[in-house]
XYZ file of C-alpha atoms in Angstrom:
199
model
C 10.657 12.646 18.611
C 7.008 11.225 18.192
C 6.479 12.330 15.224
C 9.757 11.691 13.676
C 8.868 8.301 14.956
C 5.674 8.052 13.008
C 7.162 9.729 9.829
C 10.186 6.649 10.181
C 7.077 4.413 10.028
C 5.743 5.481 6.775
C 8.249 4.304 4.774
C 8.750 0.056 5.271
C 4.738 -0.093 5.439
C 4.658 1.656 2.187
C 7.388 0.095 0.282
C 6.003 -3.257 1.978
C 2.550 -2.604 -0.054
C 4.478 -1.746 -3.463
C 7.083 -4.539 -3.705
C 4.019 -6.892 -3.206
C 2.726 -4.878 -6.399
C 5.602 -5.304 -8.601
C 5.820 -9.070 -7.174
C 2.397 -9.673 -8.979
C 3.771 -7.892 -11.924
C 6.789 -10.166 -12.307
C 4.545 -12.971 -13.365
C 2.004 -11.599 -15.881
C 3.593 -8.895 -17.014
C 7.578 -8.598 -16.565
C 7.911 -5.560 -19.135
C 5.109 -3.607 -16.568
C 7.343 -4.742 -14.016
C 10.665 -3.219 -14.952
C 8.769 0.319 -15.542
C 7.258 -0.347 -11.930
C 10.798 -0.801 -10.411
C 11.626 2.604 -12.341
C 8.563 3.867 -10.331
C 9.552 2.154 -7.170
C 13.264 3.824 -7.154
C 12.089 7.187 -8.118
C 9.569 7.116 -5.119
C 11.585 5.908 -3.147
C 13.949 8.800 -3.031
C 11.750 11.164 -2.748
C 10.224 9.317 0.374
C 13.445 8.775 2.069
C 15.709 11.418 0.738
C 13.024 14.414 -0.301
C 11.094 15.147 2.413
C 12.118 17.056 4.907
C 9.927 18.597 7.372
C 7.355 20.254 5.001
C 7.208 19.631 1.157
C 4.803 21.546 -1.473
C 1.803 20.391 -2.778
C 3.167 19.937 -5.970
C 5.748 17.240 -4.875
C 3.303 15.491 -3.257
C 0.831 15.420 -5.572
C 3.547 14.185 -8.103
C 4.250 11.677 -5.587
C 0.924 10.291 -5.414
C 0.662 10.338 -9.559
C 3.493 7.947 -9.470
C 1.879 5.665 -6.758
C -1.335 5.677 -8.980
C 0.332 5.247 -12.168
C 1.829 2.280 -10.318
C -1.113 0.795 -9.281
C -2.819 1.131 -12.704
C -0.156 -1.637 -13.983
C -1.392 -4.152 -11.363
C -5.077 -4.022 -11.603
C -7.047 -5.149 -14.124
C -7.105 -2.400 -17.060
C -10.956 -2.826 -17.160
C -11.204 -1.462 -13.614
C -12.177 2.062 -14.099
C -10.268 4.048 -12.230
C -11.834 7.929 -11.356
C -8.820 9.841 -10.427
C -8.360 13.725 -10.109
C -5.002 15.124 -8.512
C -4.754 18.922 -8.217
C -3.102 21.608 -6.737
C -4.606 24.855 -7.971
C -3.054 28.038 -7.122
C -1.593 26.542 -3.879
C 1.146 24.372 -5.518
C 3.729 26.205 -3.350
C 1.592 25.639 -0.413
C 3.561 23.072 2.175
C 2.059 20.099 3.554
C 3.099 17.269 5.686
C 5.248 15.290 3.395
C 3.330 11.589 2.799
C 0.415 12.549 4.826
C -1.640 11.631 1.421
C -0.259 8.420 1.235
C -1.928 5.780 3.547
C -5.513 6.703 2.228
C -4.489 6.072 -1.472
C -2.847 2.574 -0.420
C -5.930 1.652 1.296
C -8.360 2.406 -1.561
C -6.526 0.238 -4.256
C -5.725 -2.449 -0.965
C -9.100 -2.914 -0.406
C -10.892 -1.772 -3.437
C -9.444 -4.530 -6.061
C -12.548 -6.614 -5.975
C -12.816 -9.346 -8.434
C -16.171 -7.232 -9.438
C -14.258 -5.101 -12.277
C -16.923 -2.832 -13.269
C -16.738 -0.833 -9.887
C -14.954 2.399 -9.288
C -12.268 3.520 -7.435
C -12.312 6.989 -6.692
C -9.523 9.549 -5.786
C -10.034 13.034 -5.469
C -7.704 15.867 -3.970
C -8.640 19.818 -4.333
C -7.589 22.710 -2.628
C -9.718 25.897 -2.438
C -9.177 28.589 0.031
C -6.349 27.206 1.289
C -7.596 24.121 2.133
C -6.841 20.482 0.589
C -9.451 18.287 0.328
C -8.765 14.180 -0.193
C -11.043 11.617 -0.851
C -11.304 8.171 -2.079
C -14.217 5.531 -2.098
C -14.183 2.453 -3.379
C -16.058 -0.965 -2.894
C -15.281 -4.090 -0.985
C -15.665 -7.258 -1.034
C -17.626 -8.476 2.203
C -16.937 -11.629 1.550
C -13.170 -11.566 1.933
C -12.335 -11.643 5.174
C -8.969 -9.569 4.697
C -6.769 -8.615 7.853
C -6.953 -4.504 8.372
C -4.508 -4.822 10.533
C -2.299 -3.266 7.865
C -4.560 -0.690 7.302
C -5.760 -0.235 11.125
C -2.064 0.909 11.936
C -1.488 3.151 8.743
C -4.864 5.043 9.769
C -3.185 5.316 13.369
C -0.605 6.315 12.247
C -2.169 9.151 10.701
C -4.217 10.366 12.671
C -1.384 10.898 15.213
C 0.432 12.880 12.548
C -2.586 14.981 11.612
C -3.082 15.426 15.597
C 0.390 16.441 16.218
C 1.109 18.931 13.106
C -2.389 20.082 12.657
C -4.439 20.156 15.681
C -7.794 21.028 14.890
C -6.656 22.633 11.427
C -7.393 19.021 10.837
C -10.276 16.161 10.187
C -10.680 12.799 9.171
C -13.714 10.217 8.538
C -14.202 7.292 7.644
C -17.766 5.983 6.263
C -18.282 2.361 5.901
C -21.756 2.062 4.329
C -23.052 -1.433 2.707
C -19.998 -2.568 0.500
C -19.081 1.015 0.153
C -15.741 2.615 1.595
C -15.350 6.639 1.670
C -12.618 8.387 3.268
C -11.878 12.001 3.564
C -9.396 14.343 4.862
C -9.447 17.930 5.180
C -6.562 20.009 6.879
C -6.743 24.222 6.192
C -2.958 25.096 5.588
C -3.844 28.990 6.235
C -3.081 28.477 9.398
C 0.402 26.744 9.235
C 3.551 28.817 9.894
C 5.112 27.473 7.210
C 2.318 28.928 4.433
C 2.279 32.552 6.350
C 4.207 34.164 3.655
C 2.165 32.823 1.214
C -0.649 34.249 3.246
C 0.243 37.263 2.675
């Protein structure tokens, strides 16, 4: 019941963060913005309607293309953004569907400085059996912005991670300077669901 709790609470924080996104496209750019709400709709059924108690790596990472792809139309096109989504040979692997999802919102949340020359970084990998994800990006200190947002998505996770995973499971966060790095590292070898594959 807890964690179907959690999992309920994925979905208005995230879709929260990307109507705010395709608000700012309406604006400046209201051709971006139609393609967005494409996005949006797409996502959207897949987060609501898709996931059931396990998805594959594949759908998530597909997932997570989207989100990027949507976040690419809101930022400045200058901002380089470093981003490297892949699977492997563990496509079929199954995962905790949106357990991705409130590190990549944080790193384009917090990294869209008005500084346009520094990266954001996204980076998921699995080898062995085990799925790596990572972003960094900068901040700006000076911009007092409310984590609050951010403090209960990382709660929220962790929870998830705790309940599913146990100590298949880790996540860090290093705050260093202006610098933000987070990474995540669950081994699926161990899930029942990935036995067969296992084998």
């Amino acid at each position: 019941t807890e964690l179907e709790n959690l999992k309920s609470q994925i979905n208005p924080h995230f879709l929260f963060n990307t109507l705010n996104t395709i608000y700012a496209l309406i604006a400046v750019k209201p051709e971006q913005a139609q393609k967005a709400i494409h996005e949006l709709s797409g996502m959207m059924r897949y987060a609501l309607y898709d996931t059931s108690e396990m998805v594959t790596l594949k759908q998530e990472i597909d997932f997570l293309n989207h989100f990027i792809s949507l976040m690419r139309m809101r930022m400045n096109e200058k901002r380089p953004i470093e981003a490297s989504l892949s699977c492997n040979h563990y496509c079929d692997y199954k995962v905790a569907p949106l357990i991705f999802i409130p590190i990549i919102e944080n790193v384009f949340k917090y990294g869209n400085t008005g500084n346009t020359s520094l990266p954001i970084k996204i980076d998921i990998s699995v080898n062995d059996g085990i799925v790596r994800c990572y972003t960094f990006n900068h901040f700006d200190k000076n911009n007092h912005i409310d984590k609050k947002d951010s403090g209960i998505g990382f709660a929220n996770l962790k929870r998830r991670l705790k309940i599913i995973y146990g100590k298949d499971a880790s996540f860090s966060v290093i705050q260093q300077d202006d610098t933000f790095q987070v990474e995540l590292i669950i081994n699926l070898n161990n899930s029942k669901y990935n036995q067969d594959d296992n084998s």
